[in-house]
Coordinates of C-alpha atoms in Angstrom, one line a residue:
X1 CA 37.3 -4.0 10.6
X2 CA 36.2 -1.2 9.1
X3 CA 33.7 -2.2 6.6
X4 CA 35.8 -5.9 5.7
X5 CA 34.2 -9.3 6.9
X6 CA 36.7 -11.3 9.3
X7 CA 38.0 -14.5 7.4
X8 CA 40.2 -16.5 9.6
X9 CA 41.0 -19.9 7.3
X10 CA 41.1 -19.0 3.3
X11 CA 41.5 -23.0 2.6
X12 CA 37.8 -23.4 4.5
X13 CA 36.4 -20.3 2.5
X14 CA 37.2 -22.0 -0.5
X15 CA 36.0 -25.3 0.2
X16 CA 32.6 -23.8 1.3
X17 CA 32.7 -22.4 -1.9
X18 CA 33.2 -25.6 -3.5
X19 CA 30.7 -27.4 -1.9
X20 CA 28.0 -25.0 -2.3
X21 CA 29.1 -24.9 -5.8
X22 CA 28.9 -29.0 -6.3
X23 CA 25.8 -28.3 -4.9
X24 CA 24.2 -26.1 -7.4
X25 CA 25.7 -28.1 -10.1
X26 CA 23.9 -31.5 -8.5
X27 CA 20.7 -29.2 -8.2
X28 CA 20.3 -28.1 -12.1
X29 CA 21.4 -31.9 -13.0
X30 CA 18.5 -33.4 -11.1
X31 CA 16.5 -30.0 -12.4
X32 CA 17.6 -31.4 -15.6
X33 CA 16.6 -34.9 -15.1
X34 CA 13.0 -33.9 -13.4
X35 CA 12.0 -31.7 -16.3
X36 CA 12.5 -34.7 -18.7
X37 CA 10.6 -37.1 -16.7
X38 CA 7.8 -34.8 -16.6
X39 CA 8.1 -33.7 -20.2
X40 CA 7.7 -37.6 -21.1
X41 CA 4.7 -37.5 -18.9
X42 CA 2.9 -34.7 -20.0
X43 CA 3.6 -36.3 -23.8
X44 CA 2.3 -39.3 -22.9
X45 CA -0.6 -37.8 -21.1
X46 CA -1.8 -36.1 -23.8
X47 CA -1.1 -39.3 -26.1
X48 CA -3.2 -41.1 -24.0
X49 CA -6.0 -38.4 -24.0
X50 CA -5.7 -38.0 -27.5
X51 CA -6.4 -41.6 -28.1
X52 CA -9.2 -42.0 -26.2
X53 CA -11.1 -39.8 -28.4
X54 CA -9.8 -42.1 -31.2
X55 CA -11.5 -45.2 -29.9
X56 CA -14.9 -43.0 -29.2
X57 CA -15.0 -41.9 -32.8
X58 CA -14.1 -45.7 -33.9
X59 CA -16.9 -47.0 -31.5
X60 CA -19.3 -44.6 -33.0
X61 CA -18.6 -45.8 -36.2
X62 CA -19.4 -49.4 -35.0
X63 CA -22.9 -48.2 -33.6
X64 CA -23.7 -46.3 -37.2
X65 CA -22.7 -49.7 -38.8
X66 CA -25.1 -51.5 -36.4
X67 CA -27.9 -49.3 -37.3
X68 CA -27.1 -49.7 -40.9
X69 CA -27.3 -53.1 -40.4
X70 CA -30.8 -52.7 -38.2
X71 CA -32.4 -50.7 -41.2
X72 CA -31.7 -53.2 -44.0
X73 CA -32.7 -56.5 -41.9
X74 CA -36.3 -54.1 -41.0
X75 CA -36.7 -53.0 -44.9
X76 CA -35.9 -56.3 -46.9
X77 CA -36.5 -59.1 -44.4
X78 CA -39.7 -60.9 -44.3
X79 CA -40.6 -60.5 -40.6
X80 CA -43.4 -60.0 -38.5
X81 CA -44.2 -56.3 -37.0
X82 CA -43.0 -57.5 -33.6
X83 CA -39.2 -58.3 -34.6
X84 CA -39.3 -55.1 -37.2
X85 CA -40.5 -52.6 -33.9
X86 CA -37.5 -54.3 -32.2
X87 CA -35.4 -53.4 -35.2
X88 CA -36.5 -49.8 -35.3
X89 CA -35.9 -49.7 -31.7
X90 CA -32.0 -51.2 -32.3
X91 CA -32.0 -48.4 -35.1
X92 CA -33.0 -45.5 -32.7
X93 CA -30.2 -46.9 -29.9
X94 CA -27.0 -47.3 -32.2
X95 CA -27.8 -43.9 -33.4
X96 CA -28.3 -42.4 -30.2
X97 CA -25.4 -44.1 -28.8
X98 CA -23.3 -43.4 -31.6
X99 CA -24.7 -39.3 -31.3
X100 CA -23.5 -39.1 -27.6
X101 CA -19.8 -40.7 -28.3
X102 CA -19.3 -38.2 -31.2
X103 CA -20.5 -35.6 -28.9
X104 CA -17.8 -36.8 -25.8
X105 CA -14.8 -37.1 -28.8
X106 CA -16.0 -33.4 -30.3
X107 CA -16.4 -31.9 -26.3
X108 CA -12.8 -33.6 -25.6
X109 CA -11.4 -32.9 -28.7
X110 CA -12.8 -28.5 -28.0
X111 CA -10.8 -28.8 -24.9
X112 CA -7.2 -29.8 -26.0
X113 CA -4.6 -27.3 -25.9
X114 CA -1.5 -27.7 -26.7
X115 CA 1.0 -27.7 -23.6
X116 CA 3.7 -25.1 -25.8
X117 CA 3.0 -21.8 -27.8
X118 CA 4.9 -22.1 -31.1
X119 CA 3.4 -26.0 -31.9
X120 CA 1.9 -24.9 -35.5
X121 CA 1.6 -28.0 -36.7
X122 CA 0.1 -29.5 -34.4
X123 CA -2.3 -26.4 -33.9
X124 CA -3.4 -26.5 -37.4
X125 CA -4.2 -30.6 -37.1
X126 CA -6.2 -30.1 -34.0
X127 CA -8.2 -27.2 -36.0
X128 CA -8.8 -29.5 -39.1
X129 CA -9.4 -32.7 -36.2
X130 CA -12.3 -30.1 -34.7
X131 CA -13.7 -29.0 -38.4
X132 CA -14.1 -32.4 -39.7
X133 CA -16.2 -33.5 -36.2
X134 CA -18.4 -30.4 -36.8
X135 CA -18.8 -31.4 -40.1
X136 CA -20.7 -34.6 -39.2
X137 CA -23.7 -33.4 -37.7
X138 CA -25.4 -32.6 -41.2
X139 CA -25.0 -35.4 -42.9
X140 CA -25.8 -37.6 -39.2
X141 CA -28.8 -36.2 -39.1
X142 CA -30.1 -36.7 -42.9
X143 CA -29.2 -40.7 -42.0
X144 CA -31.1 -40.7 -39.2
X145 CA -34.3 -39.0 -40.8
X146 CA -34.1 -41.4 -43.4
X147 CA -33.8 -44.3 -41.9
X148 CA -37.2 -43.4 -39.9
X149 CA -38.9 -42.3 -43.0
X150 CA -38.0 -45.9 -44.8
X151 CA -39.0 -47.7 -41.7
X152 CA -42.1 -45.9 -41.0
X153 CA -43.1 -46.6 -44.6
X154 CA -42.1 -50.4 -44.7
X155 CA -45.0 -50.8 -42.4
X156 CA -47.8 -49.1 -44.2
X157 CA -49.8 -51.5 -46.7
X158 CA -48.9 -49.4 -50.0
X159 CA -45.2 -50.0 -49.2
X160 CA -43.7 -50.0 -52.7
X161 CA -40.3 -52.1 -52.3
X162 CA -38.7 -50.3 -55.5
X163 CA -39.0 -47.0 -53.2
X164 CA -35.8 -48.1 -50.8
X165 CA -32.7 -48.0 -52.8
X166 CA -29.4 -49.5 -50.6
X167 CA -27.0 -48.0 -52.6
X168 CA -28.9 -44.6 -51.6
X169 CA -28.8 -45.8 -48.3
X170 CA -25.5 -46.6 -48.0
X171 CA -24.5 -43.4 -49.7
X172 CA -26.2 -41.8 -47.0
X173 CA -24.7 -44.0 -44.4
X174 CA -20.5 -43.1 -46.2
X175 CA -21.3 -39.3 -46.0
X176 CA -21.5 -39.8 -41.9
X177 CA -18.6 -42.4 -41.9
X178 CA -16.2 -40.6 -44.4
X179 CA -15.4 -38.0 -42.0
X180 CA -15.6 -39.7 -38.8
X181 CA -12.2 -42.3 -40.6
X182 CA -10.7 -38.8 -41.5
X183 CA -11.3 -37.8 -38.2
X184 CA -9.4 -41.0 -37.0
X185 CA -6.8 -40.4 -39.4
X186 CA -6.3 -36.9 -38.2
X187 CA -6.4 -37.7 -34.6
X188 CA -3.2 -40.0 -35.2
X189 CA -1.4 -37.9 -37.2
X190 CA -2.6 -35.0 -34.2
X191 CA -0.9 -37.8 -31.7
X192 CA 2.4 -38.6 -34.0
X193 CA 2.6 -34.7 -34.5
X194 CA 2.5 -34.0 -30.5
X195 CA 5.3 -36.8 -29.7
X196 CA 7.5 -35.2 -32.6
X197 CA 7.3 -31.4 -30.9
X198 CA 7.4 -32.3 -27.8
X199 CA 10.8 -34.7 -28.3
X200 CA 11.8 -31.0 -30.1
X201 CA 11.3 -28.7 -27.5
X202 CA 12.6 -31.1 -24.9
X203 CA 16.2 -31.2 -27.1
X204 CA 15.5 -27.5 -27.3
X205 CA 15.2 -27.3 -23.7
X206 CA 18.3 -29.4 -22.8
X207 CA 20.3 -28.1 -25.1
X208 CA 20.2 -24.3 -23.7
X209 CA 20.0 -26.3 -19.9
X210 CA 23.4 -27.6 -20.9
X211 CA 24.7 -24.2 -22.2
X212 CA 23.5 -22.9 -18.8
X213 CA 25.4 -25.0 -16.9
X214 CA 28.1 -24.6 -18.5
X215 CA 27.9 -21.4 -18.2
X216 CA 27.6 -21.9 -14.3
X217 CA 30.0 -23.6 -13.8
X218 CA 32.5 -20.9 -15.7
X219 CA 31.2 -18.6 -13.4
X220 CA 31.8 -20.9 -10.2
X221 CA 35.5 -21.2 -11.1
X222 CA 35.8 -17.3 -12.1
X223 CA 34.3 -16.4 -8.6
X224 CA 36.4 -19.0 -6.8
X225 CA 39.8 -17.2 -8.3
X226 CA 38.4 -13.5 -7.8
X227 CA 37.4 -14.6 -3.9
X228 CA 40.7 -16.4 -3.5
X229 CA 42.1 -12.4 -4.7
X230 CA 39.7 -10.1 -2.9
X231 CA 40.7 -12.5 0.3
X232 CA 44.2 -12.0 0.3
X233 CA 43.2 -7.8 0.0
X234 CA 41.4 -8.2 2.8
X235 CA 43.1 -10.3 4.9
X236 CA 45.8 -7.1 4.7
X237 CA 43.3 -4.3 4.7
X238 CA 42.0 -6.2 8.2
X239 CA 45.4 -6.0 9.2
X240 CA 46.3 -2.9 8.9
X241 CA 42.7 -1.0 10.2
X242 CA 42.7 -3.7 13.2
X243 CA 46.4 -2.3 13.9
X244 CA 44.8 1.6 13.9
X245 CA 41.4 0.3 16.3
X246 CA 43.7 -1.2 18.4
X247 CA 46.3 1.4 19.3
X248 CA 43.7 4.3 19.6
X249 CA 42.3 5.5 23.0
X250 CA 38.9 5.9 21.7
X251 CA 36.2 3.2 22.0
X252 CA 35.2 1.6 18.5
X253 CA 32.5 -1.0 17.9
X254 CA 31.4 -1.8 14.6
X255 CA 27.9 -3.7 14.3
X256 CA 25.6 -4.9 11.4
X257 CA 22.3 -3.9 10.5
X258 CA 20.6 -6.0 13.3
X259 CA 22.9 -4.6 16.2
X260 CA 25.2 -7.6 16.3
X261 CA 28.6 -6.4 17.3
X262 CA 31.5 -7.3 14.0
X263 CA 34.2 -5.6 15.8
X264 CA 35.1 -4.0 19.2
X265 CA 38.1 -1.9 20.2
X266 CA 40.8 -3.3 22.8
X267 CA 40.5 -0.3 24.6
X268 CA 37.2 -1.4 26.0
X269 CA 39.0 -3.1 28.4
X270 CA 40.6 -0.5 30.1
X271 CA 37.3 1.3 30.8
X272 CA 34.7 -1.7 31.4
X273 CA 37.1 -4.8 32.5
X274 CA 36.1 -6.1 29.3
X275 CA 35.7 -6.2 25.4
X276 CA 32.5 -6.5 23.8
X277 CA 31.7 -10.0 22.4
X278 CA 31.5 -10.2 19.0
X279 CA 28.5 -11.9 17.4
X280 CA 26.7 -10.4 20.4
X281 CA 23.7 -7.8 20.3
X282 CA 24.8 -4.4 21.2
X283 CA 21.8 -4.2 23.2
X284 CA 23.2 -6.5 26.0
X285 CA 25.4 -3.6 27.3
X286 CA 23.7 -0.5 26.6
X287 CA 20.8 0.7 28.8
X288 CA 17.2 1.1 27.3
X289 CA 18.6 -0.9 24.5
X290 CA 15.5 -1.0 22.4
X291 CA 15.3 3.0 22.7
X292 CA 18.7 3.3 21.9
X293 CA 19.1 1.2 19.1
X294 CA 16.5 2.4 17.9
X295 CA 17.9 5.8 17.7
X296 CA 20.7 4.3 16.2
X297 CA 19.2 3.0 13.2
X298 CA 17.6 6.4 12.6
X299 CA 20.9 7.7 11.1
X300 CA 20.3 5.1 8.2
X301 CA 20.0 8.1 5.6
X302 CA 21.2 10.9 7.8
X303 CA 25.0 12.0 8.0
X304 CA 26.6 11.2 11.4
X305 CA 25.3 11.7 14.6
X306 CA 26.5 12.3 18.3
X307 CA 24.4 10.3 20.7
X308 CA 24.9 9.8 24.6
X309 CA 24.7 6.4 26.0
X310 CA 25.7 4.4 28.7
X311 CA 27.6 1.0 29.1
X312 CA 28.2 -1.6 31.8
X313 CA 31.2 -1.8 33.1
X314 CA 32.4 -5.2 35.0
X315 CA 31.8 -4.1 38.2
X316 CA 28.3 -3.3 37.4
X317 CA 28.2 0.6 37.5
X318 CA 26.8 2.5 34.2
X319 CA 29.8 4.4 31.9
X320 CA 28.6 7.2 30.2
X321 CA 30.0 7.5 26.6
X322 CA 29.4 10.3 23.6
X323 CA 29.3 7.9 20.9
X324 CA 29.4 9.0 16.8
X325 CA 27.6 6.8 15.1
X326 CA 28.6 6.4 11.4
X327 CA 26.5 4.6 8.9
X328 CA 29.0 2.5 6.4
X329 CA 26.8 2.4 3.2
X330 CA 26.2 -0.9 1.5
X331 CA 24.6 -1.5 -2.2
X332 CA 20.7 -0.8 -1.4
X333 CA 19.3 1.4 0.4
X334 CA 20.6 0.5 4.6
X335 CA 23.7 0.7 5.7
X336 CA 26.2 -2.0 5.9
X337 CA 27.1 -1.7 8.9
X338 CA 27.2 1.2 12.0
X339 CA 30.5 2.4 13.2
X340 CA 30.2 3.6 17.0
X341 CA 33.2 5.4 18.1
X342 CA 33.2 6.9 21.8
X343 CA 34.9 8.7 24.5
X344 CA 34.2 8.5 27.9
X345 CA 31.7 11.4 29.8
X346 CA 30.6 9.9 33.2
X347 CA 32.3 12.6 35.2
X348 CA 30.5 15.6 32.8
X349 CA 27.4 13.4 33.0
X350 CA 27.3 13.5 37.0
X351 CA 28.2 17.2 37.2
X352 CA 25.2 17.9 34.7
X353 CA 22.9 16.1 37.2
X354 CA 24.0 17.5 39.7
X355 CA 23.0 21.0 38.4
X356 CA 19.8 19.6 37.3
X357 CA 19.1 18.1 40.7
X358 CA 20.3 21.6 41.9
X359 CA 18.3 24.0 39.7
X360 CA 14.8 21.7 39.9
X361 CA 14.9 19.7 43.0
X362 CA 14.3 20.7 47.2
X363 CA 18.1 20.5 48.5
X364 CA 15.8 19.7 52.3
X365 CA 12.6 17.1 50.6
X366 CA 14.4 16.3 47.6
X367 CA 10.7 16.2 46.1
X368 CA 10.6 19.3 42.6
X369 CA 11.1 22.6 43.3
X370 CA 9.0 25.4 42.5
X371 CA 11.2 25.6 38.9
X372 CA 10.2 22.2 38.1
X373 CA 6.9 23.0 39.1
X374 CA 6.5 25.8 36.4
X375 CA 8.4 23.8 33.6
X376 CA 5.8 20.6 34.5
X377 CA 2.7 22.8 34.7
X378 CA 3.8 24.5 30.9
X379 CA 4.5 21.1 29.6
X380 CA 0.7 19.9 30.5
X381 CA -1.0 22.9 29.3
X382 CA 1.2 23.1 26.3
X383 CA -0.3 19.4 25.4
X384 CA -1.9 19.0 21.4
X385 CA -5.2 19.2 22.2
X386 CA -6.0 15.5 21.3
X387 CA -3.5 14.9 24.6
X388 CA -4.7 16.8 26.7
X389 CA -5.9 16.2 29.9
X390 CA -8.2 17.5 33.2
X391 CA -5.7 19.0 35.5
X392 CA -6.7 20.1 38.8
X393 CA -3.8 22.4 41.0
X394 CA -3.5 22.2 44.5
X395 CA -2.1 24.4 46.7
X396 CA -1.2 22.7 50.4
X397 CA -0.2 24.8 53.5
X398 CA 0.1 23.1 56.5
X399 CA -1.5 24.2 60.1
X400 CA 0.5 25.0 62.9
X401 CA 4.3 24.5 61.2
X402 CA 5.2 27.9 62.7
X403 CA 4.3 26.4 66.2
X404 CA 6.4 23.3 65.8
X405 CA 9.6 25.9 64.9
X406 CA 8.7 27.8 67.8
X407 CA 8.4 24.7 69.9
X408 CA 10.8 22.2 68.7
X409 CA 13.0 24.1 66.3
X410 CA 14.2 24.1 63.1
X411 CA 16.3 20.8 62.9
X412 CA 12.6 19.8 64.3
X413 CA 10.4 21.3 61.3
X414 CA 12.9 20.1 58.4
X415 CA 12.6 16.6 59.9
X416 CA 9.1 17.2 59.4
X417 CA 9.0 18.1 56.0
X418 CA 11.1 15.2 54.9
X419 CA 9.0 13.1 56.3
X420 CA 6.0 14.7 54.9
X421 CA 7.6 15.2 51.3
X422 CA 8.1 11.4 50.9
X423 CA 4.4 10.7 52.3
X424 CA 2.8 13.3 50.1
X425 CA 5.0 11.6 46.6
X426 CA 3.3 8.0 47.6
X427 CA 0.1 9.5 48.3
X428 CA -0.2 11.4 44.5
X429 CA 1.7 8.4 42.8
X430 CA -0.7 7.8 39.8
X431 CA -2.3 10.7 40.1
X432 CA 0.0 13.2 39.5
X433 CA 3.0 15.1 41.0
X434 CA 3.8 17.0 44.1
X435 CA 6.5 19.7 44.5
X436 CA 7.7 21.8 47.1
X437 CA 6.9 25.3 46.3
X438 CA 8.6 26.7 49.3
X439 CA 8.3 27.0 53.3
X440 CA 5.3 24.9 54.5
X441 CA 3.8 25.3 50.9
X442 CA 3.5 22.2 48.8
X443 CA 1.7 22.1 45.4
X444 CA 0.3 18.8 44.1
X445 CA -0.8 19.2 40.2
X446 CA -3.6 16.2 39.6
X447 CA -3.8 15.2 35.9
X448 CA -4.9 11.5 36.6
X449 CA -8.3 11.7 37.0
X450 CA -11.1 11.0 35.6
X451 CA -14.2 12.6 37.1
X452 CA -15.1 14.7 40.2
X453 CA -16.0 12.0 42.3
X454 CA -12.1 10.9 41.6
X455 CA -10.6 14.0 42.0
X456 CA -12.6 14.2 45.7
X457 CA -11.0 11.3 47.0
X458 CA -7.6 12.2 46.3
X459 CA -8.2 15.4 48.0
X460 CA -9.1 13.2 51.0
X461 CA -6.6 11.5 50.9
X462 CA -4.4 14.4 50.9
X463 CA -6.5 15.7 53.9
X464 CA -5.9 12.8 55.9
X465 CA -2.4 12.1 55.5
X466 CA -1.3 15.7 57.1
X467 CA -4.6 15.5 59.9
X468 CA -2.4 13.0 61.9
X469 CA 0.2 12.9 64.6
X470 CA 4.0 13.1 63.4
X471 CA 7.3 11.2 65.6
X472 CA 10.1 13.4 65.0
X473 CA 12.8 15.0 67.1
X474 CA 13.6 11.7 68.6
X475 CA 10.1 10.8 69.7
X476 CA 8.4 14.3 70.1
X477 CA 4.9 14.0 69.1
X478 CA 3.6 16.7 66.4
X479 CA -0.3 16.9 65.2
X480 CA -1.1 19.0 61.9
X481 CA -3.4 19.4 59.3
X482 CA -3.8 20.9 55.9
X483 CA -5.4 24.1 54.2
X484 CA -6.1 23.4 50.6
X485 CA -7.2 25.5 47.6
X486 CA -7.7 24.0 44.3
X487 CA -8.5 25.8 40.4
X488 CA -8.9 23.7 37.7
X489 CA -7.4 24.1 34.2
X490 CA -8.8 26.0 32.2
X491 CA -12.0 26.5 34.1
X492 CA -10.5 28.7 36.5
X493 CA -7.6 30.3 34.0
X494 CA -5.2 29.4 31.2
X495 CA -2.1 30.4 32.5
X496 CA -0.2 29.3 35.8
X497 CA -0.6 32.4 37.6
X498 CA -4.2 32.4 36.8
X499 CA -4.5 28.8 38.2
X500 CA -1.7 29.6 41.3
X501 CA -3.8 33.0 42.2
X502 CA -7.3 31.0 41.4
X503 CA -5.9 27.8 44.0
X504 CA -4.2 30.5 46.6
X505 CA -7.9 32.2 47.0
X506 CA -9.3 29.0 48.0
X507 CA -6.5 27.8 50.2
X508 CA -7.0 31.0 52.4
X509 CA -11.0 30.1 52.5
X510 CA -9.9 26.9 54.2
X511 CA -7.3 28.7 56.3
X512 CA -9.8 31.0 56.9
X513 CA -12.3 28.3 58.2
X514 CA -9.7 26.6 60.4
X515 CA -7.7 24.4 58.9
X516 CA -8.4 20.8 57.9
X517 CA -10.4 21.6 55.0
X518 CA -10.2 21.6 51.0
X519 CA -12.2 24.2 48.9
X520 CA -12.3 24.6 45.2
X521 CA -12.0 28.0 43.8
X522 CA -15.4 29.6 42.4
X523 CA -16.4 33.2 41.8
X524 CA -18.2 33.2 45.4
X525 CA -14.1 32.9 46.8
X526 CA -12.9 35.8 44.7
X527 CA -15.3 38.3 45.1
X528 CA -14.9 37.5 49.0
X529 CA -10.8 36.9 49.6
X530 CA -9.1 38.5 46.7
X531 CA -9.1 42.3 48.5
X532 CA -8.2 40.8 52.1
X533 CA -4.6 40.3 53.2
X534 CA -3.1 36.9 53.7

């Protein structure tokens, strides 16, 4: 308790423990064995790409060699113009094809990058490899114009044969093949260069792999001897604060961050029949559980609280219970757990509703009393003014109650007003509230509504349900109606008296016409009741 988690079987702990640490160990081994694999791919990936550039620079060379070989046979050969145009042609091709491979190997050759920073070597080969392949296009394109010019001359009728020189020819023809066999020659020792880095960064690799597991596993075995230590502390600490929760009177319940209950009190028992399960929300025996833990959590960075709540007892009644909630800090930020210790309050509980019901509830109609009344009305027209709302008051009297006392009795017109009271609730449910503001006098404050047409029909409503005949006093038959004045807030004032006077006015206009009749307040009312005697 208190803070400690409960561990039953050390020797299960421990093996746990183990395992999980076997577990990590068999992890970074196949870690280890899956980053060689694909180190040994990637190598031999980039061999492979490497080498295909290799064989386009060694097939280019082929097609310069063919075009060489197109140019003598079309110079020195004793041929007709036919077979020479289809030399020139083979001339133009192997040049053209051998162009585009140099241009694949240089475009393939641009995009390599090595895999690892730090490969130098290999850096300054691939920058030498792209150089030489640049280098090429100069002396490609003297060949090319000059083997057009010779050819283009060998078919003219002045063709001099001392003009074409092969050993200029050829020299030509080494100046574009010199660099394309350095180019091969550094595009192997590019490839042999790669291999060689990349078998040293993978023992690079491995080697500080191996000195982190090692390292691991010292860890693993340190942890396992400082749990096997901390455990046995615990395991007495537990002890000793389950020996304190147990033999106090107070209720204790210790929970996590989620509301799952760690620990609860035996004393539970004596009060609900029962002990909290543990592993259990709290929320399955609290009432409004997601409004109470709620306000439970809000003591996260707050010192503690006192908050009332209410449990379930086995019998199924509700146990009220001033709780202290404590916040037992973790290492971030939320607490490690809430400490909820409580004493019993159902009796204080019942005698504070009981003045409530006293001091703002009708001891006859049980319906709000005029106190209620006031504190409602100041709550709506004490609203921010983004919450506010139309409110309409109105003031009920009914006709003929002093004839049913006179006729009946008294026992007779309290019946009544019970039996109006509930009517009158069900009638403004939705709509608003009703109270009884005393003798016949009812108010009904309408904050529901959403136009005049609206407000009209409740007042109807209201009309109809007291122009009816009443059962009471064992089967007598009474027939009322109602008088009713209504002000609106704040067109008719901006305080309650203002609105009670405004509504009173027009409830003695209906009076005044008979009964049975709403009226809302207006100027025309005031300037005619407001100096007559009610």
């Amino acid at each position: 308790m208190a803070g400690f988690p409960e561990i039953k079987n050390t020797r299960r702990l421990i093996l746990l423990f183990a395992a999980i640490s076997v577990l990590l160990v068999g992890i970074s081994i196949a870690s280890l064995l899956y980053l060689n694999n694909t180190m040994n791919k990637l190598s031999a990936s980039l061999y492979n790409d490497v080498y295909q550039n290799s064989e386009l620079i060694l097939n280019a060379d082929r097609d310069l060699y063919q075009s060489a070989l197109a140019l003598h046979t079309a110079i020195n050969a004793n041929i007709n113009s036919e077979e020479r145009s289809k030399l020139s042609q083979d001339f133009e091709e192997n040049n053209a094809q051998a162009k585009q491979r140099l241009g694949m190997a240089s475009y393939n050759i641009n995009s390599v990058e090595n895999p690892f920073s730090g490969m130098r070597q290999s850096e300054r080969l691939l920058t030498q490899l792209k150089d030489v392949l640049e280098d090429v296009d100069g002396p490609f394109q003297t060949w090319k114009d000059t083997g057009r010019d010779l050819i283009s001359q060998r078919v003219q009728s002045n063709w001099n044969p001392k003009s074409f020189s092969p050993l200029q020819t050829n020299a030509l023809l080494k100046q574009v093949r010199d660099p394309l066999d350095q180019a091969e020659q550094l595009i192997d020792d590019y490839a042999r260069q790669v291999t060689q880095e990349f078998r040293d960064k993978k023992s690079s690799l491995f080697a500080l792999y191996s000195l982190f597991l090692f390292l691991l596993v010292l860890v693993i075995i340190y942890l396992c001897r400082k749990l096997i230590t901390l455990q046995n502390e615990m395991l007495e600490e537990k002890s000793l604060y389950q020996l304190i929760g147990e033999t106090m009177s107070d209720f204790i319940i210790l929970t996590d961050p989620n509301g799952l209950i760690l620990y609860a009190s035996p004393s539970h028992s004596g009060l609900l029949g029962y002990i909290p399960s543990k592993g259990a929300p709290l929320s399955n025996y609290i009432r409004e559980a997601e409004i109470t833990w709620a306000k439970l959590k809000s003591v996260v960075q707050a010192p503690p609280r006192i908050s009332e709540l209410r449990m379930r007892s086995v019998e199924g009644h509700w146990v009220w219970l001033e709780t202290k909630v404590t916040p037992i800090k973790g290492s971030g930020a939320f607490p490690a757990q809430f400490m909820l210790v409580s004493r019993e309050i159902t009796q204080r509980k019942q005698y504070e509703e009981r003045l409530h019901k006293l001091a703002f509830y009708d001891h006859l109609t049980a319906i709000p009393n005029r106190a209620h009344f006031k504190m409602y009305m100041e709550n709506l027209i004490n609203q921010p003014e983004e919450r506010k709302q139309n409110i309409a008051l109105a003031l009920l009297d009914c006709d003929r109650f002093k004839q049913l006392n006179d006729t009946l009795g008294h026992l007779a017109g309290d019946e009544f007003l019970q039996l109006l009271s509930r009517e009158l609730q069900q009638t403004v449910k939705g709509s608003g509230q009703a109270f009884r503001i005393g003798g016949d006098e009812f108010a009904v404050v309408l904050h529901r509504f959403t136009s005049p047409e609206m407000l009209d029909e409740i007042l109807a409503r209201l009309l109809q349900l007291f122009n009816k005949s009443w059962s009471i006093n064992q089967g007598s038959s009474f027939h009322t109606s109602a008088s009713i004045g209504v002000s609106l807030y704040p067109q008719h004032g901006s305080s309650i008296n203002e609105l009670l006077r405004a509504a009173d006015l027009a409830m003695y206009r209906s009076k005044n016409h008979g009964g049975n009749e709403a009226n809302l307040y207006s100027e025309l009312v005031d300037e005619e009741y407001s100096d007559q005697p009610k």
